[in-house]
């Protein structure tokens, strides 16, 4: 599904160059539930953006669904994002002057689906998120958890193969965070690959695989079975700190 | 292609910045308004002047005499001289380029005191002696009766045709002028026509409606003028430039009257062709100026639109980022921004166009009652002009939108998403 080989990425700011990703190899299979962790500046968001074709990379190769993603036009990128990928952001990124239903329907608009049809589909997805009564509400009339559920519905409406979530719980309290994680788990059981970036250990622990980045490199990969042990280690780290 | 979402977004974006949208649109509105009003005013001036001369034969030239300015063949400078009947005959027979030739005599005019009497009524009018061909050069229409004809000339009949004003002054409202007699400068003439001038071209500076015209030959004989000709008008045959004819006739006349060939003063003349070209130059000058100023103002408005679009896009960078993250292509984004820009420009321009045309209509109505003497008539813009203005608007709207749109898509989606607004 996702295969990246020796990916490098630098940000150039004037004469300074910041080497963010220093050769990352990664393979994620269809249906996995993966979290990318790491301290601030470790490159986890950059990696996610590259995976989501929101950003480009300097060296290496990225195969998405068997197709090499390199130097593709912005138009192609937009189509791939629209068809293959869904995004969930920390700051929800809903469009403020559209109501919940219209926000959810937006990806279908770019696929050229008619207004009535896409609104009906959007209502179905809102219903799945338990938000049917809020369909006509504007984003500023919704709570954080509701906004994130609207955003998830929006990411799902184009029936993507992968959901990328950048700190999806970052702006939510722990109770709401767990609700959102439950939804993401359900999505994953439907066969959609979910990749999320987080710095919260308890959130990461709910996923099946944790990729820890450190200084632009993959520091360790923790599989499902090792999670308990990892939790233990994490507690120890906290104690010593 | 009606896309409700597109229009909803455009309207909401413009509504959010009501004041700024209005001010920007005002620039475009004002530009097109000025363009229309100025062009209409220019056209009104053109109409006013063209109405005065359009019926006039444009291939005509006019000749009169002035004192000579150079001594020649024994004559001193400052000699006063006249054309003669012989000149007219000679030209008729020998100059093939002449189509119509009409000599004219000036009698007493409005400045020389009352010259026309009928019973107790008296008046001062412009008395001229004319040939029928004159009406082919400077057209008059008979309201009653007829114009002077060849038989009048041949028989030296004592008949006259009178301008509308003469009829008003010399006859009561219920009186029929035709067949009545006027005593003009001591001699009785029978009125055979009441006439209306078709042009405002004028040879002696007096009002044309105050003219009394009698046959040329009658005038020469009755008032003892011998074979003198004061003035004559010619038109050139088709295909010959009247300017060439004018030069040729001048040469010929100088030779016949012992005037120095290089005397530029002795023969007074002008030709309508030259005047026509001058007027045409003036009108196209006015129209060009109108377009320059109008386009300039419009350009300022368009730059304003472009500017506000840049600001709108800056504010909506993140929104555009979201749209692109969920699948909007650069084409979608550009389309949206350009449509918004064109919408703003066209709406503003259309209002400017409508108000401009409305103002011209009002002005036209107010001027419509001004009568013959008004030099400013029927302010109007042509359909082509309105279409051209609209085309300019749409094109400028597209250009105004393209600059910010290109900029919007030049930002990488991820940078647009990260944009925290201003």
XYZ file of C-alpha atoms in Angstrom:
663
model
C 0.000 0.000 0.000
C 2.568 2.528 1.144
C 6.215 1.939 0.490
C 8.866 4.577 1.014
C 12.521 4.065 0.395
C 15.236 6.316 1.773
C 13.229 9.517 1.778
C 15.066 12.798 2.369
C 13.491 16.183 2.862
C 15.088 19.544 3.648
C 13.502 22.895 4.185
C 15.494 25.732 2.697
C 15.103 29.048 4.434
C 17.300 31.650 2.825
C 20.859 30.367 3.103
C 20.014 27.881 5.839
C 18.925 24.383 5.050
C 17.122 22.299 7.598
C 17.467 18.588 6.994
C 14.231 17.211 8.434
C 13.993 13.656 7.075
C 17.298 11.858 6.815
C 16.530 8.671 4.985
C 13.315 7.022 6.040
C 12.265 3.545 4.962
C 8.758 2.472 5.711
C 6.213 -0.040 4.590
C 2.583 0.106 5.540
C 0.154 -2.519 4.341
C -3.485 -2.188 3.441
C -5.673 -2.180 6.582
C -3.001 -1.269 9.093
C -3.605 1.170 11.934
C -0.374 3.036 12.409
C 0.726 5.918 14.573
C 3.788 8.040 13.985
C 5.320 9.382 17.151
C 8.229 11.526 17.969
C 9.250 14.658 19.762
C 8.647 18.094 18.342
C 10.795 18.606 15.246
C 11.433 14.925 14.680
C 9.773 15.194 11.254
C 6.578 13.271 11.922
C 4.233 15.881 10.391
C 6.559 16.319 7.425
C 6.485 12.582 6.836
C 2.692 12.534 7.033
C 2.420 15.441 4.578
C 4.666 13.645 2.117
C 2.607 10.481 2.496
C -0.551 12.522 1.894
C 0.944 14.172 -1.242
C 0.551 17.561 0.373
C 4.284 18.117 0.223
C 7.095 16.855 -1.979
C 10.367 15.173 -1.037
C 13.929 15.666 -2.207
C 15.379 12.170 -2.472
C 14.232 8.585 -2.400
C 11.063 7.035 -3.681
C 7.478 6.896 -2.544
C 5.091 4.283 -3.902
C 1.438 4.788 -3.127
C -0.789 1.913 -4.203
C 2.107 0.720 -6.378
C 2.438 4.033 -8.165
C 5.585 6.139 -7.868
C 4.719 9.547 -6.491
C 7.457 11.830 -7.722
C 7.314 15.105 -9.619
C 3.639 14.695 -10.347
C 1.614 17.706 -11.381
C -0.515 19.503 -8.871
C -3.587 18.444 -10.843
C -2.689 14.756 -10.588
C -1.855 15.197 -6.927
C -5.243 16.760 -6.331
C -6.969 13.841 -8.021
C -4.998 11.270 -6.060
C -5.754 13.055 -2.810
C -9.396 13.195 -3.753
C -9.688 9.522 -4.670
C -7.224 7.685 -2.445
C -6.745 9.756 0.631
C -8.695 11.428 3.418
C -7.340 13.982 5.841
C -8.188 14.742 9.450
C -6.423 17.696 11.018
C -5.737 18.876 14.524
C -7.493 22.194 13.840
C -10.375 20.417 12.026
C -10.030 22.729 8.984
C -13.698 22.985 8.270
C -14.809 25.761 5.959
C -16.404 28.342 8.194
C -19.202 29.581 5.961
C -20.473 26.150 4.999
C -22.680 24.068 7.253
C -21.733 20.583 8.463
C -23.448 18.816 5.569
C -21.852 21.035 2.921
C -18.445 20.571 4.491
C -18.829 16.816 4.381
C -20.053 16.943 0.773
C -17.171 19.087 -0.485
C -14.847 16.295 -1.744
C -17.702 14.978 -3.882
C -18.109 18.459 -5.361
C -14.572 18.200 -6.700
C -15.447 14.787 -8.130
C -18.278 16.442 -10.002
C -21.125 14.759 -8.095
C -24.417 16.665 -8.321
C -25.576 18.786 -5.459
C -28.598 16.736 -4.391
C -26.809 13.418 -4.621
C -23.768 14.537 -2.655
C -25.905 16.081 0.072
C -27.768 12.795 0.485
C -24.467 10.896 0.763
C -23.143 13.520 3.180
C -26.204 13.002 5.382
C -25.515 9.256 5.489
C -21.987 9.844 6.718
C -23.111 12.445 9.248
C -25.651 9.899 10.453
C -22.870 7.355 10.969
C -21.091 9.924 13.140
C -24.315 10.548 15.045
C -24.477 14.115 13.779
C -27.636 14.072 11.669
C -29.385 16.672 13.905
C -26.433 19.039 13.473
C -26.317 18.823 9.681
C -27.491 22.381 9.165
C -25.206 23.841 11.834
C -22.253 26.004 10.944
C -18.827 24.890 12.253
C -18.741 27.608 14.920
C -21.954 26.193 16.387
C -20.365 22.773 16.981
C -18.204 21.492 19.805
C -14.622 20.352 19.198
C -15.551 16.680 19.156
C -18.439 17.339 16.796
C -16.190 19.334 14.474
C -13.667 16.506 14.387
C -16.411 14.024 13.619
C -17.595 16.256 10.773
C -14.001 16.350 9.519
C -13.778 12.549 9.712
C -17.055 12.215 7.823
C -15.622 14.553 5.201
C -12.448 12.473 4.911
C -14.523 9.290 4.488
C -17.060 10.487 1.944
C -14.789 9.953 -1.055
C -14.290 6.307 0.071
C -10.517 6.643 0.466
C -8.107 3.764 1.008
C -6.061 5.693 3.544
C -6.941 8.211 6.237
C -4.174 10.537 7.360
C -4.774 12.151 10.709
C -2.400 14.852 11.940
C -2.815 15.100 15.720
C -6.545 14.392 15.411
C -6.984 14.581 19.176
C -4.586 17.442 19.778
C -7.318 20.003 20.340
C -9.687 17.731 22.253
C -10.072 16.737 25.906
C -9.252 13.137 26.800
C -12.856 11.945 26.870
C -13.579 13.317 23.390
C -10.172 12.073 22.237
C -11.154 8.509 23.102
C -14.448 8.924 21.241
C -12.592 10.078 18.141
C -10.132 7.185 18.475
C -13.045 4.760 18.698
C -14.359 6.137 15.419
C -10.946 5.786 13.793
C -10.738 2.198 15.034
C -14.124 1.415 13.515
C -13.002 2.929 10.227
C -9.918 0.724 10.388
C -11.978 -2.410 10.941
C -13.821 -1.527 7.712
C -10.472 -2.100 5.970
C -9.270 1.454 5.584
C -5.635 2.121 6.415
C -5.359 4.743 9.146
C -2.127 6.618 9.753
C -2.036 9.168 12.510
C 0.537 11.479 13.969
C 0.449 12.051 17.681
C 2.712 12.821 20.581
C 0.340 11.339 23.161
C 1.406 7.862 24.255
C -2.037 6.698 25.282
C -3.418 7.631 21.873
C -0.535 5.875 20.138
C -1.075 2.835 22.310
C -4.535 2.382 20.774
C -2.997 1.731 17.366
C -1.565 -1.548 16.101
C 1.855 -0.270 15.182
C 3.896 2.652 16.435
C 6.667 4.219 14.411
C 8.945 6.345 16.560
C 10.896 9.014 14.739
C 13.969 10.613 16.148
C 16.109 13.205 14.385
C 14.594 12.453 11.001
C 15.140 8.727 11.196
C 12.990 5.801 12.280
C 14.151 5.098 15.812
C 11.999 2.047 16.451
C 8.922 0.264 15.244
C 6.700 -1.278 17.869
C 4.282 -3.947 16.731
C 0.990 -4.836 18.328
C 2.347 -7.615 20.510
C 5.038 -5.492 22.059
C 2.673 -2.758 23.041
C 2.195 -3.918 26.628
C 5.896 -4.041 27.201
C 6.325 -0.683 25.597
C 3.682 0.764 27.901
C 5.612 -0.572 30.824
C 8.797 1.004 29.604
C 7.034 4.264 29.013
C 5.775 4.301 32.610
C 9.333 3.782 33.796
C 10.525 6.656 31.714
C 7.922 8.831 33.359
C 8.989 7.732 36.806
C 12.629 8.465 36.248
C 11.861 11.850 34.785
C -22.561 26.460 -16.445
C -24.458 27.389 -13.343
C -22.769 26.176 -10.231
C -24.668 27.089 -7.105
C -21.748 26.337 -4.804
C -19.469 28.591 -6.769
C -21.933 31.453 -6.578
C -22.676 30.868 -2.923
C -19.003 31.063 -2.174
C -18.538 34.168 -4.284
C -21.437 35.952 -2.643
C -20.400 35.006 0.859
C -16.830 36.113 0.168
C -18.017 39.474 -1.158
C -20.537 39.896 1.656
C -17.890 39.341 4.295
C -16.056 42.401 2.967
C -19.064 44.487 2.038
C -17.432 47.904 2.256
C -14.267 46.885 0.500
C -16.153 45.076 -2.246
C -18.265 48.163 -2.738
C -15.319 50.547 -2.921
C -13.541 48.280 -5.359
C -16.577 47.799 -7.502
C -17.036 51.542 -7.458
C -13.743 51.981 -9.286
C -14.943 49.810 -12.136
C -18.388 51.381 -12.005
C -16.903 54.860 -12.284
C -14.592 53.866 -15.114
C -17.332 52.482 -17.293
C -19.710 55.280 -16.301
C -17.200 57.920 -17.383
C -16.460 56.037 -20.574
C -20.139 55.898 -21.502
C -20.979 59.470 -20.494
C -17.950 60.988 -22.185
C -18.427 58.940 -25.296
C -22.093 59.922 -25.375
C -21.225 63.582 -24.927
C -18.668 63.368 -27.709
C -21.244 61.732 -29.911
C -23.766 64.446 -29.042
C -21.343 67.127 -30.150
C -20.703 65.165 -33.317
C -24.436 64.788 -33.947
C -25.006 68.473 -33.311
C -22.404 69.537 -35.817
C -23.059 66.796 -38.343
C -26.770 67.561 -38.420
C -25.765 71.054 -39.453
C -23.583 70.018 -42.340
C -24.500 66.501 -43.306
C -27.062 67.541 -45.941
C -24.440 69.805 -47.414
C -22.645 68.614 -50.501
C -19.295 67.511 -49.151
C -17.624 67.883 -52.530
C -18.331 71.605 -52.722
C -16.074 74.661 -52.763
C -16.901 78.354 -52.550
C -15.251 81.382 -54.059
C -15.399 85.120 -53.447
C -13.000 88.002 -54.095
C -10.733 90.014 -51.861
C -8.490 93.031 -52.660
C -5.260 91.908 -54.315
C -2.161 91.823 -52.172
C 0.467 92.007 -54.924
C 1.046 94.383 -57.864
C 0.818 92.489 -61.178
C 0.707 93.315 -64.884
C 0.546 97.055 -64.213
C -2.088 96.864 -61.523
C -1.296 98.119 -58.064
C -1.800 96.077 -54.961
C -5.068 96.572 -53.083
C -7.168 96.484 -56.247
C -10.791 95.554 -55.701
C -12.262 93.281 -58.332
C -15.210 90.998 -59.050
C -15.972 87.800 -60.897
C -18.039 88.309 -64.042
C -20.754 86.347 -65.826
C -18.135 85.514 -68.443
C -16.092 83.645 -65.828
C -19.068 81.502 -64.965
C -19.759 80.740 -68.626
C -16.111 79.959 -69.225
C -15.939 77.555 -66.313
C -19.151 75.843 -67.361
C -17.802 75.295 -70.839
C -14.179 74.489 -70.171
C -13.787 72.865 -66.768
C -15.145 69.332 -67.071
C -14.534 68.500 -63.411
C -17.332 70.844 -62.343
C -20.636 69.142 -61.601
C -22.811 72.000 -60.335
C -21.946 75.683 -60.559
C -24.064 78.282 -58.838
C -23.211 81.976 -58.810
C -24.680 84.158 -56.076
C -25.269 87.844 -55.462
C -25.581 89.458 -52.076
C -28.117 92.267 -51.820
C -29.106 94.247 -48.768
C -29.003 92.286 -45.527
C -30.386 92.433 -41.999
C -27.723 94.898 -40.919
C -28.619 97.562 -43.475
C -32.035 98.519 -42.111
C -35.533 97.587 -43.231
C -35.464 96.533 -46.843
C -38.752 94.697 -47.258
C -42.203 96.212 -47.101
C -45.690 94.750 -47.303
C -48.493 97.133 -46.444
C -47.776 98.334 -42.918
C -45.307 95.552 -42.218
C -41.602 96.080 -42.697
C -38.542 93.956 -42.037
C -34.803 93.658 -42.604
C -33.806 90.427 -44.384
C -30.909 88.947 -46.292
C -31.552 89.354 -49.960
C -29.602 87.136 -52.327
C -29.734 86.309 -56.002
C -29.451 82.574 -56.640
C -29.402 79.826 -59.225
C -31.459 76.609 -58.883
C -28.247 74.567 -58.730
C -27.543 76.190 -55.391
C -30.160 73.962 -53.754
C -28.203 70.922 -54.832
C -25.219 72.168 -52.883
C -26.921 73.698 -49.852
C -30.342 72.033 -49.728
C -33.507 73.899 -48.803
C -36.934 72.323 -48.668
C -40.036 74.219 -49.685
C -42.632 74.152 -46.903
C -45.072 75.844 -49.260
C -44.798 76.505 -52.973
C -41.517 75.832 -54.775
C -37.857 76.772 -55.120
C -36.364 79.042 -57.798
C -36.184 77.277 -61.174
C -34.478 77.633 -64.550
C -37.473 79.424 -66.088
C -37.289 82.104 -63.390
C -33.654 82.643 -64.364
C -34.359 82.613 -68.087
C -37.245 85.081 -67.952
C -35.735 87.110 -65.143
C -39.003 86.763 -63.290
C -39.668 88.979 -60.293
C -40.388 86.132 -57.921
C -38.927 85.362 -54.512
C -38.776 82.518 -52.053
C -38.720 83.413 -48.387
C -37.404 81.790 -45.217
C -39.765 80.713 -42.447
C -38.984 83.730 -40.311
C -39.722 86.116 -43.187
C -43.123 84.473 -43.589
C -43.808 84.941 -39.875
C -42.854 88.620 -39.873
C -44.418 89.718 -43.146
C -47.622 87.666 -43.049
C -50.315 87.138 -40.449
C -50.975 83.712 -39.087
C -53.990 83.076 -41.295
C -52.502 84.629 -44.400
C -51.249 82.578 -47.300
C -47.886 83.989 -48.474
C -47.851 82.219 -51.837
C -48.948 84.556 -54.584
C -48.666 87.678 -52.441
C -46.236 90.461 -53.212
C -43.335 91.863 -51.192
C -41.648 95.172 -51.961
C -37.974 94.356 -51.730
C -35.599 97.271 -51.930
C -38.199 99.235 -53.859
C -39.269 96.530 -56.323
C -42.269 94.186 -56.022
C -41.627 90.445 -56.070
C -44.243 87.689 -55.983
C -43.738 85.088 -53.267
C -43.601 81.603 -54.832
C -42.209 79.573 -51.925
C -41.649 79.411 -48.176
C -38.510 77.415 -47.494
C -36.671 75.711 -44.670
C -32.851 75.384 -44.585
C -31.546 71.819 -44.251
C -28.132 72.847 -42.994
C -26.623 75.418 -40.698
C -23.779 76.260 -43.060
C -23.962 79.967 -43.483
C -22.297 82.395 -45.871
C -23.021 85.838 -44.523
C -23.281 85.259 -40.822
C -27.003 85.967 -40.583
C -29.856 83.673 -39.739
C -30.799 81.525 -42.664
C -34.504 81.632 -41.876
C -34.372 85.382 -42.492
C -33.393 84.926 -46.134
C -35.192 86.145 -49.228
C -33.914 84.552 -52.419
C -34.649 85.929 -55.881
C -33.431 84.689 -59.286
C -29.800 85.584 -59.935
C -30.504 87.105 -63.337
C -33.403 89.179 -61.981
C -31.146 90.573 -59.275
C -28.421 91.587 -61.685
C -30.864 93.395 -63.960
C -33.298 94.866 -61.440
C -30.685 96.324 -59.137
C -28.394 97.414 -61.892
C -25.506 95.166 -60.932
C -24.259 94.614 -64.464
C -22.386 91.364 -64.955
C -20.918 91.214 -61.471
C -20.855 87.900 -59.575
C -20.160 88.164 -55.805
C -19.763 84.579 -55.006
C -20.075 81.166 -56.520
C -20.273 77.605 -55.379
C -19.085 74.549 -57.293
C -19.160 70.837 -56.739
C -16.744 68.420 -58.313
C -17.857 65.475 -60.442
C -17.592 62.112 -58.666
C -14.011 60.859 -58.537
C -12.450 64.296 -58.525
C -11.246 65.786 -55.281
C -12.786 69.160 -54.716
C -9.458 70.407 -53.329
C -7.867 69.780 -56.741
C -10.759 71.516 -58.471
C -10.438 74.449 -56.084
C -6.756 74.871 -56.892
C -7.379 74.627 -60.623
C -10.198 77.206 -60.560
C -8.092 79.607 -58.507
C -5.318 79.431 -61.049
C -7.720 79.991 -63.892
C -9.471 82.928 -62.209
C -6.184 84.618 -61.342
C -5.127 84.401 -64.983
C -8.420 85.834 -66.261
C -8.333 88.761 -63.823
C -4.641 89.697 -63.963
C -3.973 88.616 -60.414
C -0.459 87.563 -59.485
C -0.197 83.756 -59.503
C 1.414 83.846 -56.054
C -1.224 86.160 -54.568
C -2.769 84.081 -51.815
C -5.211 86.729 -50.644
C -7.058 87.880 -53.736
C -9.307 84.844 -54.099
C -11.256 83.940 -51.015
C -12.335 80.328 -50.961
C -12.945 77.331 -48.820
C -13.998 73.799 -49.524
C -16.183 71.556 -47.436
C -13.871 68.628 -47.960
C -11.179 70.311 -45.904
C -13.717 71.294 -43.242
C -15.097 67.776 -43.302
C -11.691 66.240 -42.744
C -11.116 68.701 -39.907
C -14.394 67.760 -38.261
C -13.729 64.070 -38.709
C -10.310 64.521 -37.139
C -11.905 66.423 -34.283
C -14.514 63.734 -33.665
C -12.115 60.847 -33.800
C -9.859 62.881 -31.518
C -12.712 63.234 -29.056
C -13.528 59.533 -29.254
C -9.892 58.529 -28.829
C -9.540 60.849 -25.847
C -12.715 59.397 -24.398
C -11.350 55.897 -24.699
C -7.981 56.851 -23.258
C -9.537 58.500 -20.219
C -12.228 55.852 -19.891
C -9.825 52.942 -20.219
C -7.462 54.661 -17.810
C -10.183 55.040 -15.217
C -11.339 51.510 -15.882
C -7.784 50.246 -15.503
C -7.559 51.903 -12.094
C -10.789 50.130 -11.173
C -9.523 46.810 -12.465
C -6.302 47.146 -10.503
C -8.531 47.800 -7.509
C -10.417 44.577 -8.151
C -7.173 42.675 -8.559
C -5.979 44.162 -5.308
C -9.042 43.207 -3.320
C -8.874 39.720 -4.784
C -5.291 39.464 -3.567
C -6.398 40.438 -0.086
C -9.355 38.055 -0.170
C -7.051 35.258 -1.239
C -4.541 36.083 1.449
C -7.322 35.838 3.988
C -8.536 32.603 2.536
C -5.163 30.930 2.049
C -5.977 28.277 4.614
C -9.410 27.668 3.170
C -7.859 27.207 -0.257
C -5.368 24.837 1.373
C -8.224 22.769 2.811
C -9.970 22.656 -0.523
C -6.819 21.467 -2.206
C -6.156 18.880 0.497
C -9.551 17.343 -0.173
C -9.145 17.310 -3.901
C -9.606 20.734 -5.489
C -7.322 20.995 -8.505
C -5.463 24.229 -9.284
C -7.958 24.597 -12.128
C -10.847 24.557 -9.644
C -9.184 27.197 -7.520
C -8.304 29.483 -10.442
C -11.776 29.076 -11.902
C -13.319 30.101 -8.603
C -11.200 33.190 -8.123
C -11.537 34.355 -11.725
C -15.299 33.833 -11.625
C -15.458 35.921 -8.490
C -13.428 38.682 -10.089
C -15.435 38.656 -13.303
C -18.653 38.682 -11.298
C -17.585 41.747 -9.327
C -16.327 43.556 -12.421
C -19.302 42.764 -14.600
C -21.905 43.651 -11.963
C -20.171 46.948 -11.212
C -19.616 47.619 -14.896
C -23.170 46.771 -15.778
C -24.484 49.222 -13.201
C -22.101 51.850 -14.546
C -23.216 51.099 -18.071
C -26.902 51.312 -17.181
C -26.582 54.518 -15.188
C -24.391 56.079 -17.869
C -26.896 55.264 -20.579
C -29.733 56.411 -18.313
C -28.028 59.751 -17.786
C -27.505 60.140 -21.523
C -31.181 59.365 -22.130
C -32.193 62.057 -19.635
C -29.794 64.540 -21.185
C -31.127 63.623 -24.608
C -34.680 64.280 -23.471
C -33.699 67.628 -21.974
C -31.803 68.636 -25.109
C -34.451 67.321 -27.484
C -36.564 70.439 -27.066
C -33.693 72.795 -27.846
C -34.565 73.326 -31.527
C -32.331 73.912 -34.517
C -29.743 76.103 -32.884
C -28.519 73.507 -30.357
C -25.033 72.253 -31.129
C -25.324 69.338 -28.739
C -27.830 66.707 -29.791
C -28.889 63.129 -29.163
C -26.194 62.023 -26.739
C -26.012 58.273 -27.301
C -23.714 55.330 -27.329
C -23.789 52.808 -30.081
C -24.647 49.185 -29.453
C -21.126 48.269 -30.563
C -19.749 50.659 -27.976
C -21.780 49.024 -25.196
C -20.743 45.550 -26.342
C -17.121 46.653 -26.546
C -17.342 48.086 -23.039
C -18.804 44.850 -21.712
C -16.119 42.825 -23.466
C -13.467 45.066 -21.950
C -15.085 44.466 -18.557
C -15.125 40.700 -18.834
C -11.555 40.592 -20.119
C -10.340 42.958 -17.431
C -12.217 40.929 -14.827
C -10.429 37.805 -16.003
C -7.066 39.549 -15.922
C -7.820 41.023 -12.507
C -8.638 37.548 -11.238
C -5.791 35.665 -12.902
C -3.010 37.462 -11.057
C -4.250 36.591 -7.559
C -5.419 33.157 -8.713
C -1.972 32.269 -10.034
C -0.584 33.375 -6.726
C -3.074 31.303 -4.779
C -2.105 28.098 -6.556
C 1.601 28.878 -6.442
C 1.491 28.259 -2.680
C 2.002 24.593 -1.847
C -1.125 23.059 -0.320
C 0.728 22.234 2.856
C 1.939 25.811 3.302
C -1.579 27.053 2.624
C -2.920 24.667 5.269
C -0.381 25.833 7.828
C -1.209 29.486 7.171
C -2.565 30.813 10.423
C -4.197 33.813 8.792
C -3.165 37.348 9.388
